[in-house]
Amino acid sequence: MSDPPGAATFRTPAEAYDRHIGRYGRELARALIDAAGLRPGQNAIDVGCGPGALTSGLVALLGADGVAAVDPSPPFVDACRRRLPGVHVEVAAAEALPFEDASFDCAFAQLVVNFMTDPLAGAREMHRVTRPGGTVAAAVWDYAGEMTLLRRFWDAAVALDRSAGDRDEGRCMRFCTPGELEDLWSTAGLADVSVSSVVVAASYDDFEDLWRPLESGVGPSGAYATSLPSERRAALKAELGRRLGVGSEPFALTARAWLATGRSAR
Ligand SMILES: C[S@@+](CC[C@H](N)C(=O)[O-])C[C@H]1O[C@@H](n2cnc3c(N)ncnc32)[C@H](O)[C@@H]1O
């Protein structure tokens, strides 16, 4: 099976990710941990941990001993290990988790299922490593609607270049509607599946602060921006700034995500 759009765009330095999507990660993690009902004394795995936004929320609740994390991106795994000493962090993909059956009370995937090569295999693996009665939880952006940063980015890109429509994450990402996410969790054999939504926010010093990480090619949006020759990239930057209505002053953006939870029913 071929990689979905953008999965290879996370081999960038962790700091670029931190300043792009990572800005939203900690608040989103708190909402996902709450939705899963995770409690002190339990243990959990963070699948597709990236540089560790959700992992650090898990460590705050469970301690490093209670947390494992995996990601296929070596620079993100290095960053997660460096930032969270004592956490077991491995280079691995969701589709083949290097853990025994029923190892965890909860398995999480924050902003990951739409990047998996085989999302159903990944969801089934998350289910397999979760104990009976435990919880499997995921968050996915509302790419087509209220994830403001990415929505405005792709609207600007498509306004200047109709062919960018094929790369618009609101069109090409799977599982970014509540129904599709619910189906994935149910098909993976989970019980009591529920999907809710949360709106999180990130603040920026100015528009340059938002644009700079895109120049490192991080994520599908950064990969698209850096694929453009300099004149077209400058035009995209100007169009995005215009659509966001921001410039040299500090500002904040909101982003909606869908949160799916299900109970391991094995
Ligand atoms: C948008 S980032 C989310 C990172 C982190 N969970 C967070 O909330 O900041 C997507 C992550 O999914 C990872 N990823 C891509 N394909 C994957 C797969 N098949 N299994 C697990 N993780 C994958 C990427 O390497 C990247 O770290």
Coordinates of C-alpha atoms and ligand atoms in Angstrom, one line a residue:
M1 CA 0.0 0.0 0.0
S2 CA 1.4 3.5 -0.9
D3 CA 1.9 6.2 1.7
P4 CA -1.0 8.6 2.2
P5 CA -0.4 12.3 1.3
G6 CA 2.2 13.9 3.5
A7 CA 3.4 11.0 5.7
A8 CA 6.9 11.5 4.5
T9 CA 6.9 15.2 5.4
F10 CA 7.6 14.5 9.0
R11 CA 11.3 13.8 8.7
T12 CA 12.1 17.5 9.4
P13 CA 13.7 18.9 12.5
A14 CA 11.4 18.7 15.5
E15 CA 11.7 22.4 16.2
A16 CA 10.0 23.2 12.8
Y17 CA 7.1 20.9 13.7
D18 CA 6.9 22.6 17.2
R19 CA 6.4 26.0 15.6
H20 CA 3.9 24.7 13.0
I21 CA 1.3 22.1 14.2
G22 CA 3.0 21.5 17.5
R23 CA 1.7 24.8 18.9
Y24 CA -1.7 23.3 19.2
G25 CA -0.6 19.9 20.5
R26 CA -0.5 20.3 24.2
E27 CA -4.0 21.7 24.5
L28 CA -5.3 19.1 22.1
A29 CA -3.6 16.4 24.2
R30 CA -5.3 17.5 27.4
A31 CA -8.7 17.2 25.6
L32 CA -7.9 13.8 24.2
I33 CA -6.6 12.4 27.5
D34 CA -9.8 13.7 29.2
A35 CA -12.0 12.1 26.5
A36 CA -10.3 8.8 27.1
G37 CA -10.8 9.0 30.8
L38 CA -7.2 8.1 31.6
R39 CA -6.4 8.1 35.3
P40 CA -3.2 8.2 37.4
G41 CA -1.8 4.7 38.0
Q42 CA -2.7 3.5 34.5
N43 CA -0.3 3.1 31.6
A44 CA -0.6 4.3 28.0
I45 CA 1.1 4.3 24.5
D46 CA 1.3 7.3 22.2
V47 CA 1.3 6.1 18.6
G48 CA 2.8 8.6 16.1
C49 CA 4.2 10.6 19.0
G50 CA 6.1 13.2 16.9
P51 CA 8.3 15.3 19.1
G52 CA 6.1 14.5 22.1
A53 CA 3.2 16.9 22.6
L54 CA 0.8 14.2 23.8
T55 CA 3.6 12.1 25.3
S56 CA 4.4 14.9 27.7
G57 CA 0.8 15.2 28.8
L58 CA 0.7 11.4 29.4
V59 CA 4.0 11.7 31.5
A60 CA 2.5 14.5 33.6
L61 CA -0.4 12.2 34.5
L62 CA 1.3 8.7 34.6
G63 CA 5.0 9.4 35.1
A64 CA 7.6 8.3 32.6
D65 CA 7.4 4.7 33.7
G66 CA 3.8 4.5 32.6
V67 CA 4.3 5.8 29.1
A68 CA 5.6 4.3 25.8
A69 CA 5.7 6.1 22.5
V70 CA 6.5 5.2 18.8
D71 CA 6.9 7.1 15.6
P72 CA 8.4 6.2 12.2
S73 CA 10.3 9.5 12.0
P74 CA 13.8 9.2 13.5
P75 CA 14.3 13.0 14.2
F76 CA 11.0 13.1 16.0
V77 CA 11.8 10.0 18.1
D78 CA 15.2 11.5 19.0
A79 CA 13.5 14.7 20.1
C80 CA 10.8 12.8 22.1
R81 CA 13.5 10.8 23.9
R82 CA 15.6 13.9 24.6
R83 CA 12.7 15.8 26.0
L84 CA 11.1 13.0 28.1
P85 CA 13.9 11.0 29.7
G86 CA 12.7 7.6 31.0
V87 CA 9.9 7.2 28.5
H88 CA 10.3 4.1 26.3
V89 CA 10.4 5.6 22.8
E90 CA 10.9 3.5 19.6
V91 CA 11.1 4.0 15.9
A92 CA 8.0 2.0 14.7
A93 CA 4.8 2.5 12.8
A94 CA 1.2 1.9 14.0
E95 CA 0.8 -1.0 11.6
A96 CA 3.3 -3.1 13.5
L97 CA 3.5 -2.1 17.2
P98 CA 6.4 -3.8 19.0
F99 CA 4.4 -4.7 22.1
E100 CA 2.6 -7.7 23.5
D101 CA -1.2 -8.0 23.4
A102 CA -3.1 -6.1 26.1
S103 CA 0.1 -4.2 27.3
F104 CA -1.7 -0.8 27.9
D105 CA -4.8 0.6 29.6
C106 CA -5.0 3.2 26.8
A107 CA -3.6 3.6 23.3
F108 CA -3.6 7.1 21.7
A109 CA -3.0 8.5 18.2
Q110 CA -3.1 12.3 18.1
L111 CA -3.2 13.7 14.5
V112 CA -1.9 10.4 13.1
V113 CA -4.6 8.0 11.6
N114 CA -4.9 10.1 8.4
F115 CA -1.1 9.7 7.9
M116 CA -1.0 5.9 8.4
T117 CA -0.1 3.7 5.4
D118 CA -2.9 1.3 6.4
P119 CA -5.2 3.0 8.9
L120 CA -7.3 0.0 9.6
A121 CA -4.3 -2.2 10.4
G122 CA -3.0 0.7 12.6
A123 CA -6.3 0.9 14.5
R124 CA -6.4 -2.9 14.9
E125 CA -2.8 -2.8 16.3
M126 CA -3.8 -0.1 18.8
H127 CA -6.8 -2.3 19.8
R128 CA -4.5 -5.4 20.1
V129 CA -2.1 -3.7 22.5
T130 CA -4.9 -2.4 24.7
R131 CA -6.2 -4.5 27.5
P132 CA -9.8 -5.7 27.4
G133 CA -12.0 -2.8 28.7
G134 CA -9.2 -0.3 28.0
T135 CA -9.6 2.7 25.7
V136 CA -8.3 3.5 22.2
A137 CA -8.4 7.2 21.3
A138 CA -7.6 9.4 18.3
A139 CA -7.8 13.0 17.3
V140 CA -8.0 14.2 13.7
W141 CA -8.2 17.9 12.5
D142 CA -11.4 19.2 10.9
Y143 CA -9.2 19.9 7.8
A144 CA -12.2 20.7 5.5
G145 CA -13.7 23.1 8.0
E146 CA -12.4 24.8 11.2
M147 CA -8.7 24.0 11.3
T148 CA -8.1 27.7 10.5
L149 CA -4.4 27.6 9.7
L150 CA -4.5 24.7 7.3
R151 CA -7.9 25.7 5.8
R152 CA -6.7 29.3 5.0
F153 CA -3.4 27.9 3.7
W154 CA -5.0 25.6 1.2
D155 CA -7.7 28.1 0.2
A156 CA -4.8 30.6 -0.6
A157 CA -2.9 27.9 -2.4
V158 CA -5.9 26.8 -4.6
A159 CA -6.8 30.4 -5.3
L160 CA -3.4 30.9 -6.9
D161 CA -3.0 27.4 -8.4
R162 CA -6.0 25.2 -9.1
S163 CA -3.9 22.1 -9.3
A164 CA -3.1 22.5 -5.6
G165 CA -6.6 21.2 -5.0
D166 CA -5.3 17.7 -5.2
R167 CA -3.0 18.4 -2.2
D168 CA -5.6 20.3 -0.2
E169 CA -5.8 18.3 3.1
G170 CA -9.5 19.1 3.4
R171 CA -10.0 17.1 0.2
C172 CA -7.4 14.4 0.4
M173 CA -7.1 13.5 4.1
R174 CA -9.2 10.5 5.2
F175 CA -11.0 10.3 8.6
C176 CA -11.5 14.0 8.9
T177 CA -15.2 13.7 9.3
P178 CA -16.9 12.3 12.5
G179 CA -18.7 9.6 10.4
E180 CA -15.5 8.3 8.7
L181 CA -13.6 8.3 12.0
E182 CA -16.4 6.5 13.8
D183 CA -16.5 3.8 11.1
L184 CA -12.8 3.3 11.3
W185 CA -13.0 2.7 15.1
S186 CA -16.0 0.4 14.8
T187 CA -14.4 -1.6 11.9
A188 CA -11.3 -2.0 14.1
G189 CA -13.6 -3.9 16.5
L190 CA -13.9 -1.3 19.2
A191 CA -17.1 -1.0 21.3
D192 CA -19.0 2.0 22.6
V193 CA -17.5 4.2 19.9
S194 CA -18.0 7.9 20.4
V195 CA -16.8 11.0 18.5
S196 CA -16.8 14.5 19.9
S197 CA -15.1 17.7 19.0
V198 CA -12.8 20.2 20.6
V199 CA -11.6 23.7 19.6
V200 CA -8.0 24.5 20.6
A201 CA -6.0 27.7 20.0
A202 CA -2.4 28.8 19.3
S203 CA -0.8 32.2 19.5
Y204 CA 1.7 33.8 17.2
D205 CA 4.0 36.8 17.6
D206 CA 3.2 37.9 14.1
F207 CA 2.6 36.5 10.5
E208 CA 6.3 35.8 10.0
D209 CA 6.2 33.6 13.1
L210 CA 3.4 31.5 11.4
W211 CA 5.1 31.4 8.0
R212 CA 8.7 30.6 9.0
P213 CA 8.2 26.9 9.9
L214 CA 6.6 26.3 6.5
E215 CA 9.9 27.2 4.8
S216 CA 11.4 24.1 6.4
G217 CA 9.0 21.9 4.4
V218 CA 7.2 20.5 7.5
G219 CA 3.9 18.7 6.9
P220 CA 2.0 18.6 3.7
S221 CA 1.5 22.4 3.7
G222 CA 5.2 23.1 4.2
A223 CA 6.1 20.5 1.6
Y224 CA 3.8 22.3 -0.9
A225 CA 5.2 25.8 0.0
T226 CA 8.8 24.7 -0.5
S227 CA 7.9 22.9 -3.8
L228 CA 7.1 26.4 -5.3
P229 CA 9.7 28.6 -7.0
S230 CA 10.5 31.8 -5.0
E231 CA 8.1 34.2 -6.8
R232 CA 5.1 31.8 -6.4
R233 CA 6.1 31.1 -2.9
A234 CA 6.1 34.8 -2.1
A235 CA 2.7 35.2 -3.8
L236 CA 1.3 32.3 -1.6
K237 CA 2.8 33.9 1.5
A238 CA 1.1 37.3 0.7
E239 CA -2.2 35.6 -0.2
L240 CA -2.2 33.6 3.1
G241 CA -1.4 36.8 5.1
R242 CA -4.3 38.6 3.4
R243 CA -6.8 35.8 4.0
L244 CA -5.8 35.5 7.6
G245 CA -6.0 39.3 8.0
V246 CA -2.8 39.4 10.1
G247 CA 0.5 41.2 9.8
S248 CA 3.1 42.4 12.3
E249 CA 0.9 42.2 15.5
P250 CA 0.4 39.2 17.8
F251 CA -2.7 37.1 17.0
A252 CA -4.2 33.7 17.8
L253 CA -5.9 31.1 15.6
T254 CA -8.4 28.4 16.6
A255 CA -8.5 24.8 15.3
R256 CA -11.2 22.2 15.6
A257 CA -10.4 18.5 16.0
W258 CA -12.6 15.4 16.1
L259 CA -11.9 13.1 19.1
A260 CA -12.8 9.4 18.8
T261 CA -12.8 6.9 21.7
G262 CA -13.7 3.2 21.8
R263 CA -13.5 0.4 24.3
S264 CA -11.4 -2.6 23.7
A265 CA -13.9 -5.5 23.4
R266 CA -11.6 -8.5 22.9
Ligands
LIG1 C1 0.8 15.6 12.6 S1 2.1 14.6 13.3 C2 1.4 14.3 14.9 C3 2.5 14.2 15.9 C4 2.1 14.1 17.4 N1 1.2 13.0 17.6 C5 1.4 15.4 17.8 O1 0.2 15.4 18.2 O2 2.1 16.5 17.7 C6 1.8 13.1 12.5 C7 2.8 12.0 13.0 O3 2.4 10.8 12.5 C8 3.6 10.0 12.2 N2 3.3 8.9 11.3 C9 3.2 8.9 10.0 N3 2.9 7.7 9.5 C10 2.7 6.9 10.6 C11 2.4 5.5 10.9 N4 2.2 4.7 9.9 N5 2.4 5.1 12.1 C12 2.6 5.9 13.2 N6 2.9 7.2 13.0 C13 3.0 7.7 11.8 C14 4.5 11.1 11.6 O4 5.9 10.7 11.6 C15 4.3 12.3 12.5 O5 5.1 12.3 13.7

